[in-house]
PDB file of C-alpha atoms in Angstrom:
ATOM      1  CA  MET A   1    -186.921  56.183 125.367  1.00  0.00           C
ATOM      2  CA  GLY A   2    -186.951  53.835 128.422  1.00  0.00           C
ATOM      3  CA  LYS A   3    -187.510  56.515 130.814  1.00  0.00           C
ATOM      4  CA  ASN A   4    -190.451  57.783 128.811  1.00  0.00           C
ATOM      5  CA  ASN A   5    -191.914  54.426 129.011  1.00  0.00           C
ATOM      6  CA  ALA A   6    -191.316  54.206 132.700  1.00  0.00           C
ATOM      7  CA  PHE A   7    -193.191  57.336 133.170  1.00  0.00           C
ATOM      8  CA  ILE A   8    -196.163  56.474 131.008  1.00  0.00           C
ATOM      9  CA  ASN A   9    -196.472  53.141 133.115  1.00  0.00           C
ATOM     10  CA  GLN A  10    -196.177  54.842 136.298  1.00  0.00           C
ATOM     11  CA  GLN A  11    -199.039  57.339 135.178  1.00  0.00           C
ATOM     12  CA  LYS A  12    -201.222  54.145 134.090  1.00  0.00           C
ATOM     13  CA  ARG A  13    -200.653  52.591 137.551  1.00  0.00           C
ATOM     14  CA  LEU A  14    -201.519  56.112 139.291  1.00  0.00           C
ATOM     15  CA  ALA A  15    -204.515  56.092 137.208  1.00  0.00           C
ATOM     16  CA  LYS A  16    -205.605  52.681 138.331  1.00  0.00           C
ATOM     17  CA  GLU A  17    -204.897  53.370 141.893  1.00  0.00           C
ATOM     18  CA  ILE A  18    -207.362  56.413 141.732  1.00  0.00           C
ATOM     19  CA  GLY A  19    -209.830  54.265 139.807  1.00  0.00           C
ATOM     20  CA  ASP A  20    -209.695  51.691 142.288  1.00  0.00           C
ATOM     21  CA  ILE A  21    -209.719  54.115 145.456  1.00  0.00           C
ATOM     22  CA  THR A  22    -212.339  56.616 144.429  1.00  0.00           C
ATOM     23  CA  PRO A  23    -215.313  54.039 144.730  1.00  0.00           C
ATOM     24  CA  LYS A  24    -213.752  52.753 148.137  1.00  0.00           C
ATOM     25  CA  VAL A  25    -214.000  56.370 149.410  1.00  0.00           C
ATOM     26  CA  TYR A  26    -217.555  56.756 148.156  1.00  0.00           C
ATOM     27  CA  ALA A  27    -218.670  53.451 149.680  1.00  0.00           C
ATOM     28  CA  ALA A  28    -217.225  54.206 153.035  1.00  0.00           C
ATOM     29  CA  LEU A  29    -219.188  57.576 152.976  1.00  0.00           C
ATOM     30  CA  ALA A  30    -222.329  55.625 152.138  1.00  0.00           C
ATOM     31  CA  ILE A  31    -222.146  52.946 154.683  1.00  0.00           C
ATOM     32  CA  ALA A  32    -221.346  55.572 157.471  1.00  0.00           C
ATOM     33  CA  LEU A  33    -224.216  57.690 156.365  1.00  0.00           C
ATOM     34  CA  HIS A  34    -226.352  54.631 156.245  1.00  0.00           C
ATOM     35  CA  ARG A  35    -225.135  53.384 159.736  1.00  0.00           C
ATOM     36  CA  ARG A  36    -225.015  56.682 161.707  1.00  0.00           C
ATOM     37  CA  HIS A  37    -227.464  58.436 160.054  1.00  0.00           C
ATOM     38  CA  GLY A  38    -230.042  55.907 158.600  1.00  0.00           C
ATOM     39  CA  TRP A  39    -229.778  57.405 155.225  1.00  0.00           C
ATOM     40  CA  GLY A  40    -231.123  55.220 152.463  1.00  0.00           C
ATOM     41  CA  TYR A  41    -230.373  54.588 148.794  1.00  0.00           C
ATOM     42  CA  LYS A  42    -231.948  57.750 147.270  1.00  0.00           C
ATOM     43  CA  ARG A  43    -230.602  60.250 149.936  1.00  0.00           C
ATOM     44  CA  ILE A  44    -227.000  58.974 149.615  1.00  0.00           C
ATOM     45  CA  ASN A  45    -227.382  58.862 145.651  1.00  0.00           C
ATOM     46  CA  ASP A  46    -228.468  62.451 145.712  1.00  0.00           C
ATOM     47  CA  LEU A  47    -225.570  63.439 147.725  1.00  0.00           C
ATOM     48  CA  PHE A  48    -223.175  61.668 145.452  1.00  0.00           C
ATOM     49  CA  VAL A  49    -224.949  63.371 142.370  1.00  0.00           C
ATOM     50  CA  GLU A  50    -224.291  66.882 144.348  1.00  0.00           C
ATOM     51  CA  SER A  51    -220.575  66.128 144.978  1.00  0.00           C
ATOM     52  CA  GLN A  52    -220.025  65.262 141.326  1.00  0.00           C
ATOM     53  CA  GLU A  53    -221.476  68.687 140.435  1.00  0.00           C
ATOM     54  CA  ILE A  54    -219.140  70.190 143.055  1.00  0.00           C
ATOM     55  CA  TRP A  55    -216.069  68.574 141.447  1.00  0.00           C
ATOM     56  CA  ASN A  56    -217.277  70.090 137.970  1.00  0.00           C
ATOM     57  CA  GLU A  57    -217.576  73.476 139.794  1.00  0.00           C
ATOM     58  CA  CYS A  58    -214.283  73.042 140.879  1.00  0.00           C
ATOM     59  CA  LEU A  59    -212.710  72.383 137.634  1.00  0.00           C
ATOM     60  CA  GLN A  60    -214.908  75.382 136.009  1.00  0.00           C
ATOM     61  CA  LEU A  61    -213.677  77.947 138.495  1.00  0.00           C
ATOM     62  CA  ASP A  62    -210.149  76.467 138.502  1.00  0.00           C
ATOM     63  CA  GLU A  63    -210.365  76.333 142.433  1.00  0.00           C
ATOM     64  CA  ALA A  64    -208.796  73.532 144.643  1.00  0.00           C
ATOM     65  CA  MET A  65    -211.398  71.202 146.289  1.00  0.00           C
ATOM     66  CA  LEU A  66    -209.640  71.206 149.615  1.00  0.00           C
ATOM     67  CA  ASP A  67    -209.111  75.166 149.491  1.00  0.00           C
ATOM     68  CA  MET A  68    -213.244  75.397 148.822  1.00  0.00           C
ATOM     69  CA  CYS A  69    -213.704  72.613 151.578  1.00  0.00           C
ATOM     70  CA  GLU A  70    -211.866  74.611 154.183  1.00  0.00           C
ATOM     71  CA  LYS A  71    -213.435  77.951 153.031  1.00  0.00           C
ATOM     72  CA  GLU A  72    -217.305  76.662 153.008  1.00  0.00           C
ATOM     73  CA  THR A  73    -217.065  74.052 156.139  1.00  0.00           C
ATOM     74  CA  GLY A  74    -213.981  74.936 158.038  1.00  0.00           C
ATOM     75  CA  ILE A  75    -212.683  71.630 157.587  1.00  0.00           C
ATOM     76  CA  ARG A  76    -209.073  71.354 156.371  1.00  0.00           C
ATOM     77  CA  LEU A  77    -208.096  68.009 154.762  1.00  0.00           C
ATOM     78  CA  GLN A  78    -204.875  67.191 153.479  1.00  0.00           C
ATOM     79  CA  ARG A  79    -202.668  64.133 152.260  1.00  0.00           C
ATOM     80  CA  GLY A  80    -201.481  61.991 155.320  1.00  0.00           C
ATOM     81  CA  ASP A  81    -198.334  60.356 155.624  1.00  0.00           C
ATOM     82  CA  PRO A  82    -198.525  56.897 154.351  1.00  0.00           C
ATOM     83  CA  THR A  83    -195.601  55.377 156.929  1.00  0.00           C
ATOM     84  CA  PRO A  84    -197.010  54.532 160.553  1.00  0.00           C
TER      85      PRO A  84
END
């Protein structure tokens, strides 16, 4: 039973980390769009709304977000090595 509790706790920590980092990623993007391109609240918010629609589209189509990004933009994103 102890192993199951460890797994559950690990999943809870992971969910918290995801919940913490996702708003930070969006914040960094919002700041970059504002600083570099002069985008305001409405334009950035509209983009975030559209990004949520894309998330939902990927879920409905069962398509990987990173694959969709590479296919549509030519930009290949991947998880980086956390070690320096």
